[in-house]
Amino acid sequence: MAEIQKVGVVGVGLMGSGIAQVSASAGLETVVREVDRELLDAGVASIRRVLERSVQKERISGEQRDATLGRVTATLDLEPLAECDLIIEAIVEDLGAKNELFGALDGLAPERTIFASNTSSLTITEMAANTERADRFVGLHFFNPVPVMPLVEVVRTGATSDETLQAAMEFVKAIGKTPIVCRDNSGFIVNRLLVPYMLDAMRAYESGVGSIEDIDTGMRLGCGYPMGPFTLSDFVGNDTLYRITEIMFNEYREPRFAPPSLLRRMYLAGYHGRKVGRGFYDYSGDEPVVSDFVKR
Ligand code: 3HC
């Protein structure tokens, strides 16, 4: 299978913009696609911001920033994606929306194009089965913040060919990340272990084991985790985590994947985490403090 030289990224939110940035920074032509102009502009601005920070830190030159941005083509259409060797989907975690997108791309893209989804918990097999290229379909699961986190889970289904897996592994290495191979089970490797851990922290709090701050401090200083479980849940997004638990619980039917009622209440009340300024912590002041919602 030919080397991947041109990459398409569909959806330039938090994950998609990071994926596009690392791809373009690695020297690959990168097409980014969004559904409306405002989201597209915001995604490109976010790529520019990360590159700008690298210039300020003297990691790259102004010329390198410009050359990287020059490799990014932004579009509202699907057609420009058809020239890509690899198309990575990073849109909302909604199977219907993803299937609709891959269905449309399947008719446009040439045979050689590999399709990948950045889903964190939906089933790759189900998306692949909806196309005529299940052998050229993988999961490529990146971690937040994409420019910083070195891991990518490469997910193979029962139908993914060896050549496709190989090409996906090579791509991940080419963009400077470390690939690990996972079977197509909901949550793959990392979320399968991480999600029950975060949910358990919530249950520990609900049963009075310790305060939010102390549980966070415990895991940070006692285990060397960069963030405690509540800070991490706010960082990932409590809405995102809640949706992941629903999908994982549906697949495994095991209580450890079921959302604790506190998480469900926070999801329903809009305490979605750092991106909205409130979650387990309130981020409106200089330092985060535990939200009143959680304490009441
Ligand atoms: N984009 C680009 N760069 C970023 C960034 C972002 N959003 N956030 C932080 N950085 C960079 C900073 O510029 C800084 O770079 P430098 O060292 O070159 O100066 C570096 O990361 C460290 O940042 P800070 O000094 O500001 O802060 P920290 O040392 O606290 O690090 C962190 C921030 C990297 C986010 C760290 O706290 C961390 O690793 N947290 C855990 C993150 C994690 O577990 N992610 C996985 C979540 S699970 C997931 O994504 C799967 C999904 O399916 C749920």
Tab-separated table of C-alpha atoms and ligand atoms in Angstrom:
chain	number	residue	atom	x	y	z
A	1	MET	CA	0.000	0.000	0.000
A	2	ALA	CA	1.342	3.453	-0.951
A	3	GLU	CA	2.616	5.819	1.725
A	4	ILE	CA	0.146	8.331	3.105
A	5	GLN	CA	0.973	11.792	1.780
A	6	LYS	CA	-2.301	13.653	1.859
A	7	VAL	CA	-4.623	13.571	4.850
A	8	GLY	CA	-8.241	14.690	5.224
A	9	VAL	CA	-9.660	15.635	8.614
A	10	VAL	CA	-13.428	15.979	8.910
A	11	GLY	CA	-14.512	18.103	11.863
A	12	VAL	CA	-12.083	20.689	13.234
A	13	GLY	CA	-13.222	20.955	16.830
A	14	LEU	CA	-10.927	20.240	19.767
A	15	MET	CA	-9.687	16.881	18.432
A	16	GLY	CA	-9.860	17.511	14.686
A	17	SER	CA	-7.882	20.761	14.818
A	18	GLY	CA	-5.171	19.020	16.861
A	19	ILE	CA	-5.027	16.105	14.413
A	20	ALA	CA	-4.806	18.490	11.451
A	21	GLN	CA	-2.058	20.495	13.147
A	22	VAL	CA	0.164	17.491	13.884
A	23	SER	CA	-0.419	16.161	10.364
A	24	ALA	CA	0.499	19.446	8.663
A	25	SER	CA	3.441	19.981	11.041
A	26	ALA	CA	4.786	16.587	9.966
A	27	GLY	CA	4.911	17.832	6.360
A	28	LEU	CA	1.710	16.224	5.084
A	29	GLU	CA	-0.772	18.056	2.879
A	30	THR	CA	-3.884	18.311	5.054
A	31	VAL	CA	-7.464	19.085	4.017
A	32	VAL	CA	-9.794	20.149	6.839
A	33	ARG	CA	-13.537	20.162	6.416
A	34	GLU	CA	-16.304	21.620	8.568
A	35	VAL	CA	-20.028	22.056	8.067
A	36	ASP	CA	-20.172	25.819	8.515
A	37	ARG	CA	-17.851	28.780	8.002
A	38	GLU	CA	-17.756	29.834	11.673
A	39	LEU	CA	-16.638	26.375	12.890
A	40	LEU	CA	-14.121	26.105	10.049
A	41	ASP	CA	-12.577	29.492	10.845
A	42	ALA	CA	-12.439	28.646	14.571
A	43	GLY	CA	-10.671	25.346	13.787
A	44	VAL	CA	-8.053	27.002	11.578
A	45	ALA	CA	-7.560	29.753	14.198
A	46	SER	CA	-6.888	27.080	16.801
A	47	ILE	CA	-4.239	25.439	14.554
A	48	ARG	CA	-2.656	28.856	14.077
A	49	ARG	CA	-2.653	29.508	17.854
A	50	VAL	CA	-0.776	26.289	18.657
A	51	LEU	CA	1.798	27.045	15.938
A	52	GLU	CA	2.140	30.626	17.160
A	53	ARG	CA	2.920	29.353	20.664
A	54	SER	CA	5.631	27.101	19.209
A	55	VAL	CA	7.159	30.128	17.452
A	56	GLN	CA	7.124	32.095	20.713
A	57	LYS	CA	8.861	29.188	22.463
A	58	GLU	CA	11.393	29.148	19.605
A	59	ARG	CA	10.596	25.531	18.751
A	60	ILE	CA	9.779	26.439	15.163
A	61	SER	CA	10.562	29.486	13.044
A	62	GLY	CA	8.052	31.894	11.545
A	63	GLU	CA	8.807	30.335	8.141
A	64	GLN	CA	8.006	26.857	9.460
A	65	ARG	CA	4.709	28.143	10.889
A	66	ASP	CA	3.789	29.664	7.541
A	67	ALA	CA	4.827	26.549	5.623
A	68	THR	CA	2.711	24.378	7.959
A	69	LEU	CA	-0.310	26.658	7.550
A	70	GLY	CA	0.311	26.575	3.800
A	71	ARG	CA	-0.159	22.793	3.868
A	72	VAL	CA	-3.644	23.196	5.387
A	73	THR	CA	-6.543	23.532	2.947
A	74	ALA	CA	-9.832	24.509	4.613
A	75	THR	CA	-13.107	23.640	2.932
A	76	LEU	CA	-16.836	23.375	3.511
A	77	ASP	CA	-17.187	20.728	0.778
A	78	LEU	CA	-16.602	16.990	0.769
A	79	GLU	CA	-15.104	16.828	-2.744
A	80	PRO	CA	-11.558	18.039	-1.862
A	81	LEU	CA	-11.303	15.118	0.599
A	82	ALA	CA	-11.489	12.701	-2.319
A	83	GLU	CA	-7.836	13.417	-3.168
A	84	CYS	CA	-6.643	12.215	0.240
A	85	ASP	CA	-4.867	8.918	0.980
A	86	LEU	CA	-6.326	8.866	4.484
A	87	ILE	CA	-9.501	10.530	5.779
A	88	ILE	CA	-9.875	10.871	9.553
A	89	GLU	CA	-13.336	11.606	10.899
A	90	ALA	CA	-13.495	13.677	14.107
A	91	ILE	CA	-17.124	14.841	14.160
A	92	VAL	CA	-19.741	14.443	16.927
A	93	GLU	CA	-20.036	11.078	18.718
A	94	ASP	CA	-23.214	10.188	16.850
A	95	LEU	CA	-23.274	6.954	14.896
A	96	GLY	CA	-25.963	8.188	12.481
A	97	ALA	CA	-23.960	11.312	11.595
A	98	LYS	CA	-20.753	9.303	11.165
A	99	ASN	CA	-22.440	6.682	8.980
A	100	GLU	CA	-23.968	9.383	6.808
A	101	LEU	CA	-20.559	11.027	6.357
A	102	PHE	CA	-18.700	7.802	5.566
A	103	GLY	CA	-21.492	6.760	3.186
A	104	ALA	CA	-21.070	10.005	1.216
A	105	LEU	CA	-17.250	9.782	1.249
A	106	ASP	CA	-17.338	6.157	0.100
A	107	GLY	CA	-18.925	7.257	-3.151
A	108	LEU	CA	-16.384	10.067	-3.677
A	109	ALA	CA	-13.008	8.696	-2.592
A	110	PRO	CA	-10.866	6.445	-4.804
A	111	GLU	CA	-10.259	2.820	-3.881
A	112	ARG	CA	-6.872	3.485	-2.276
A	113	THR	CA	-8.217	5.900	0.356
A	114	ILE	CA	-8.199	4.596	3.927
A	115	PHE	CA	-11.031	5.702	6.203
A	116	ALA	CA	-10.445	6.248	9.923
A	117	SER	CA	-12.618	7.333	12.817
A	118	ASN	CA	-11.362	9.129	15.918
A	119	THR	CA	-14.329	7.811	17.920
A	120	SER	CA	-13.554	7.075	21.560
A	121	SER	CA	-16.218	4.469	22.187
A	122	LEU	CA	-18.442	3.757	19.180
A	123	THR	CA	-17.897	0.568	17.221
A	124	ILE	CA	-15.555	0.829	14.239
A	125	THR	CA	-17.006	-2.414	12.810
A	126	GLU	CA	-20.445	-0.833	12.524
A	127	MET	CA	-19.112	2.220	10.654
A	128	ALA	CA	-16.923	0.095	8.375
A	129	ALA	CA	-19.799	-2.276	7.538
A	130	ASN	CA	-21.729	0.720	6.244
A	131	THR	CA	-19.130	1.259	3.484
A	132	GLU	CA	-17.753	-0.798	0.598
A	133	ARG	CA	-14.239	-0.620	2.094
A	134	ALA	CA	-14.380	-2.440	5.431
A	135	ASP	CA	-10.875	-3.816	4.692
A	136	ARG	CA	-9.571	-0.226	4.431
A	137	PHE	CA	-11.169	1.073	7.621
A	138	VAL	CA	-9.519	1.595	11.024
A	139	GLY	CA	-9.961	3.525	14.232
A	140	LEU	CA	-7.349	6.195	14.977
A	141	HIS	CA	-8.020	7.360	18.517
A	142	PHE	CA	-6.070	10.444	19.572
A	143	PHE	CA	-5.861	11.916	23.085
A	144	ASN	CA	-6.559	15.397	24.353
A	145	PRO	CA	-4.604	17.715	23.980
A	146	VAL	CA	-3.583	16.136	20.658
A	147	PRO	CA	-0.437	18.252	20.126
A	148	VAL	CA	0.910	17.086	23.516
A	149	MET	CA	-0.282	13.508	24.086
A	150	PRO	CA	2.056	11.058	22.316
A	151	LEU	CA	-0.338	8.089	21.984
A	152	VAL	CA	-2.672	7.004	19.179
A	153	GLU	CA	-4.742	3.834	19.458
A	154	VAL	CA	-4.916	2.080	16.088
A	155	VAL	CA	-8.077	0.005	16.079
A	156	ARG	CA	-8.460	-2.957	13.765
A	157	THR	CA	-11.718	-4.744	13.165
A	158	GLY	CA	-12.106	-8.331	11.998
A	159	ALA	CA	-12.269	-6.971	8.432
A	160	THR	CA	-9.275	-4.554	8.484
A	161	SER	CA	-6.527	-5.820	6.148
A	162	ASP	CA	-2.914	-6.215	7.273
A	163	GLU	CA	-1.850	-3.617	4.673
A	164	THR	CA	-4.313	-1.061	6.050
A	165	LEU	CA	-3.165	-1.652	9.627
A	166	GLN	CA	0.440	-1.295	8.513
A	167	ALA	CA	-0.260	1.960	6.635
A	168	ALA	CA	-2.112	3.377	9.663
A	169	MET	CA	0.774	2.443	11.997
A	170	GLU	CA	3.271	4.090	9.622
A	171	PHE	CA	1.134	7.235	9.456
A	172	VAL	CA	1.003	7.510	13.262
A	173	LYS	CA	4.794	7.173	13.462
A	174	ALA	CA	5.242	9.692	10.623
A	175	ILE	CA	3.360	12.341	12.629
A	176	GLY	CA	5.612	11.713	15.633
A	177	LYS	CA	3.173	9.725	17.772
A	178	THR	CA	3.376	6.226	19.237
A	179	PRO	CA	0.800	3.717	17.936
A	180	ILE	CA	-0.655	0.821	19.911
A	181	VAL	CA	-2.888	-1.800	18.287
A	182	CYS	CA	-6.324	-2.421	19.800
A	183	ARG	CA	-9.163	-4.759	18.978
A	184	ASP	CA	-12.482	-3.120	18.218
A	185	ASN	CA	-13.998	-3.312	21.695
A	186	SER	CA	-15.850	-0.280	23.015
A	187	GLY	CA	-13.341	2.048	24.728
A	188	PHE	CA	-10.388	0.200	23.133
A	189	ILE	CA	-7.531	-0.056	25.670
A	190	VAL	CA	-7.231	3.344	27.331
A	191	ASN	CA	-10.868	4.301	27.907
A	192	ARG	CA	-11.674	0.746	28.986
A	193	LEU	CA	-9.342	1.303	31.921
A	194	LEU	CA	-9.627	5.072	32.357
A	195	VAL	CA	-13.425	5.456	32.316
A	196	PRO	CA	-14.177	3.029	35.212
A	197	TYR	CA	-11.387	4.754	37.181
A	198	MET	CA	-13.001	8.191	36.753
A	199	LEU	CA	-16.470	6.787	37.532
A	200	ASP	CA	-15.097	5.075	40.636
A	201	ALA	CA	-13.680	8.391	41.854
A	202	MET	CA	-17.214	9.844	41.588
A	203	ARG	CA	-18.670	6.898	43.498
A	204	ALA	CA	-15.962	7.280	46.144
A	205	TYR	CA	-16.946	10.932	46.545
A	206	GLU	CA	-20.666	10.046	46.653
A	207	SER	CA	-20.008	7.535	49.414
A	208	GLY	CA	-18.063	10.087	51.473
A	209	VAL	CA	-14.538	8.692	51.093
A	210	GLY	CA	-13.030	12.172	50.724
A	211	SER	CA	-13.515	15.621	49.221
A	212	ILE	CA	-13.199	16.352	45.491
A	213	GLU	CA	-9.934	18.220	46.121
A	214	ASP	CA	-8.477	15.466	48.314
A	215	ILE	CA	-9.334	12.679	45.860
A	216	ASP	CA	-7.702	14.723	43.078
A	217	THR	CA	-4.645	15.503	45.200
A	218	GLY	CA	-4.438	11.855	46.262
A	219	MET	CA	-4.155	10.536	42.715
A	220	ARG	CA	-1.881	13.370	41.596
A	221	LEU	CA	0.636	13.191	44.416
A	222	GLY	CA	0.167	9.556	45.403
A	223	CYS	CA	0.326	8.085	41.906
A	224	GLY	CA	2.013	10.781	39.850
A	225	TYR	CA	-0.985	11.355	37.564
A	226	PRO	CA	-0.771	14.782	35.892
A	227	MET	CA	-4.400	15.498	36.839
A	228	GLY	CA	-6.706	14.012	39.469
A	229	PRO	CA	-9.870	12.226	38.226
A	230	PHE	CA	-12.260	15.180	38.687
A	231	THR	CA	-9.915	17.667	37.021
A	232	LEU	CA	-9.508	15.164	34.191
A	233	SER	CA	-13.255	14.628	33.863
A	234	ASP	CA	-13.744	18.404	33.592
A	235	PHE	CA	-10.903	18.495	31.047
A	236	VAL	CA	-12.333	15.687	28.882
A	237	GLY	CA	-15.843	17.162	29.277
A	238	ASN	CA	-18.475	15.680	31.596
A	239	ASP	CA	-20.920	15.557	28.691
A	240	THR	CA	-18.407	13.617	26.589
A	241	LEU	CA	-17.653	11.272	29.489
A	242	TYR	CA	-21.365	10.741	30.142
A	243	ARG	CA	-21.983	9.797	26.509
A	244	ILE	CA	-18.998	7.431	26.554
A	245	THR	CA	-20.385	5.682	29.655
A	246	GLU	CA	-23.740	5.197	27.970
A	247	ILE	CA	-22.106	3.572	24.944
A	248	MET	CA	-19.756	1.422	27.029
A	249	PHE	CA	-22.466	0.333	29.463
A	250	ASN	CA	-24.654	-0.585	26.524
A	251	GLU	CA	-21.886	-2.778	25.113
A	252	TYR	CA	-20.663	-4.494	28.300
A	253	ARG	CA	-23.714	-4.252	30.632
A	254	GLU	CA	-21.343	-4.120	33.583
A	255	PRO	CA	-22.051	-1.749	36.550
A	256	ARG	CA	-18.500	-0.387	36.460
A	257	PHE	CA	-19.302	1.377	33.164
A	258	ALA	CA	-22.644	2.812	34.373
A	259	PRO	CA	-22.675	6.593	34.979
A	260	PRO	CA	-22.964	7.529	38.687
A	261	SER	CA	-26.008	9.720	39.347
A	262	LEU	CA	-23.761	12.722	40.112
A	263	LEU	CA	-22.292	12.589	36.589
A	264	ARG	CA	-25.755	12.293	35.072
A	265	ARG	CA	-27.018	15.291	37.093
A	266	MET	CA	-24.027	17.362	36.016
A	267	TYR	CA	-24.571	16.392	32.403
A	268	LEU	CA	-28.256	17.333	32.608
A	269	ALA	CA	-27.546	20.650	34.377
A	270	GLY	CA	-24.905	21.765	31.871
A	271	TYR	CA	-21.886	21.347	34.190
A	272	HIS	CA	-19.878	20.068	31.251
A	273	GLY	CA	-16.449	20.989	32.525
A	274	ARG	CA	-13.647	23.369	31.713
A	275	LYS	CA	-14.893	24.281	28.226
A	276	VAL	CA	-18.054	25.879	29.703
A	277	GLY	CA	-16.320	27.250	32.811
A	278	ARG	CA	-18.067	24.926	35.290
A	279	GLY	CA	-18.042	21.252	36.136
A	280	PHE	CA	-16.743	19.592	39.280
A	281	TYR	CA	-14.839	22.839	39.611
A	282	ASP	CA	-15.867	26.423	38.927
A	283	TYR	CA	-13.316	28.077	36.646
A	284	SER	CA	-14.624	31.665	36.798
A	285	GLY	CA	-12.038	32.901	39.337
A	286	ASP	CA	-8.232	32.960	39.299
A	287	GLU	CA	-8.035	29.417	40.692
A	288	PRO	CA	-10.597	26.616	40.204
A	289	VAL	CA	-12.797	25.961	43.267
A	290	VAL	CA	-15.220	23.057	43.798
A	291	SER	CA	-18.645	23.920	42.333
A	292	ASP	CA	-21.542	24.572	44.699
A	293	PHE	CA	-23.619	22.213	42.524
A	294	VAL	CA	-21.438	19.276	43.567
A	295	LYS	CA	-21.416	20.185	47.275
A	296	ARG	CA	-25.183	20.673	47.663
B	1	3HC	N1	-2.695	22.430	22.957
B	1	3HC	C1	-1.376	22.471	22.722
B	1	3HC	N2	-0.441	22.434	23.682
B	1	3HC	C2	-0.876	22.379	24.959
B	1	3HC	C3	-2.236	22.348	25.288
B	1	3HC	C4	-3.173	22.367	24.218
B	1	3HC	N3	-4.484	22.322	24.435
B	1	3HC	N4	-2.353	22.284	26.634
B	1	3HC	C5	-1.104	22.278	27.140
B	1	3HC	N5	-0.219	22.331	26.127
B	1	3HC	C6	1.242	22.318	26.238
B	1	3HC	C7	1.756	23.579	26.869
B	1	3HC	O1	1.972	24.583	25.899
B	1	3HC	C8	3.047	23.119	27.502
B	1	3HC	O2	4.063	23.073	26.518
B	1	3HC	P1	5.588	23.258	26.914
B	1	3HC	O3	5.918	22.253	27.986
B	1	3HC	O4	6.267	22.978	25.643
B	1	3HC	O5	5.720	24.646	27.386
B	1	3HC	C9	2.758	21.666	27.921
B	1	3HC	O6	1.623	21.265	27.143
B	1	3HC	C10	2.447	21.559	29.378
B	1	3HC	O7	1.385	22.464	29.649
B	1	3HC	P2	1.235	23.299	30.988
B	1	3HC	O8	2.611	23.577	31.552
B	1	3HC	O9	0.343	24.452	30.717
B	1	3HC	O10	0.392	22.395	31.960
B	1	3HC	P3	0.671	20.948	32.507
B	1	3HC	O11	2.114	20.693	32.754
B	1	3HC	O12	-0.303	20.823	33.616
B	1	3HC	O13	0.233	19.980	31.323
B	1	3HC	C11	-1.409	18.640	30.303
B	1	3HC	C12	-1.042	20.046	30.764
B	1	3HC	C13	-0.458	18.185	29.200
B	1	3HC	C14	-2.811	18.731	29.763
B	1	3HC	C15	-1.282	17.661	31.537
B	1	3HC	O14	-1.995	18.175	32.632
B	1	3HC	C16	-1.781	16.267	31.241
B	1	3HC	O15	-1.083	15.453	30.670
B	1	3HC	N6	-3.031	15.981	31.682
B	1	3HC	C17	-3.668	14.691	31.438
B	1	3HC	C18	-4.267	14.680	30.070
B	1	3HC	C19	-4.898	13.377	29.745
B	1	3HC	O16	-4.955	12.444	30.539
B	1	3HC	N7	-5.420	13.314	28.519
B	1	3HC	C20	-6.144	12.155	28.046
B	1	3HC	C21	-7.588	12.387	28.295
B	1	3HC	S1	-8.537	11.008	27.800
B	1	3HC	C22	-8.818	11.247	26.174
B	1	3HC	O17	-8.436	12.201	25.554
B	1	3HC	C23	-9.581	10.160	25.517
B	1	3HC	C24	-10.997	10.569	25.219
B	1	3HC	O18	-11.551	9.583	24.388
B	1	3HC	C25	-11.827	10.718	26.456
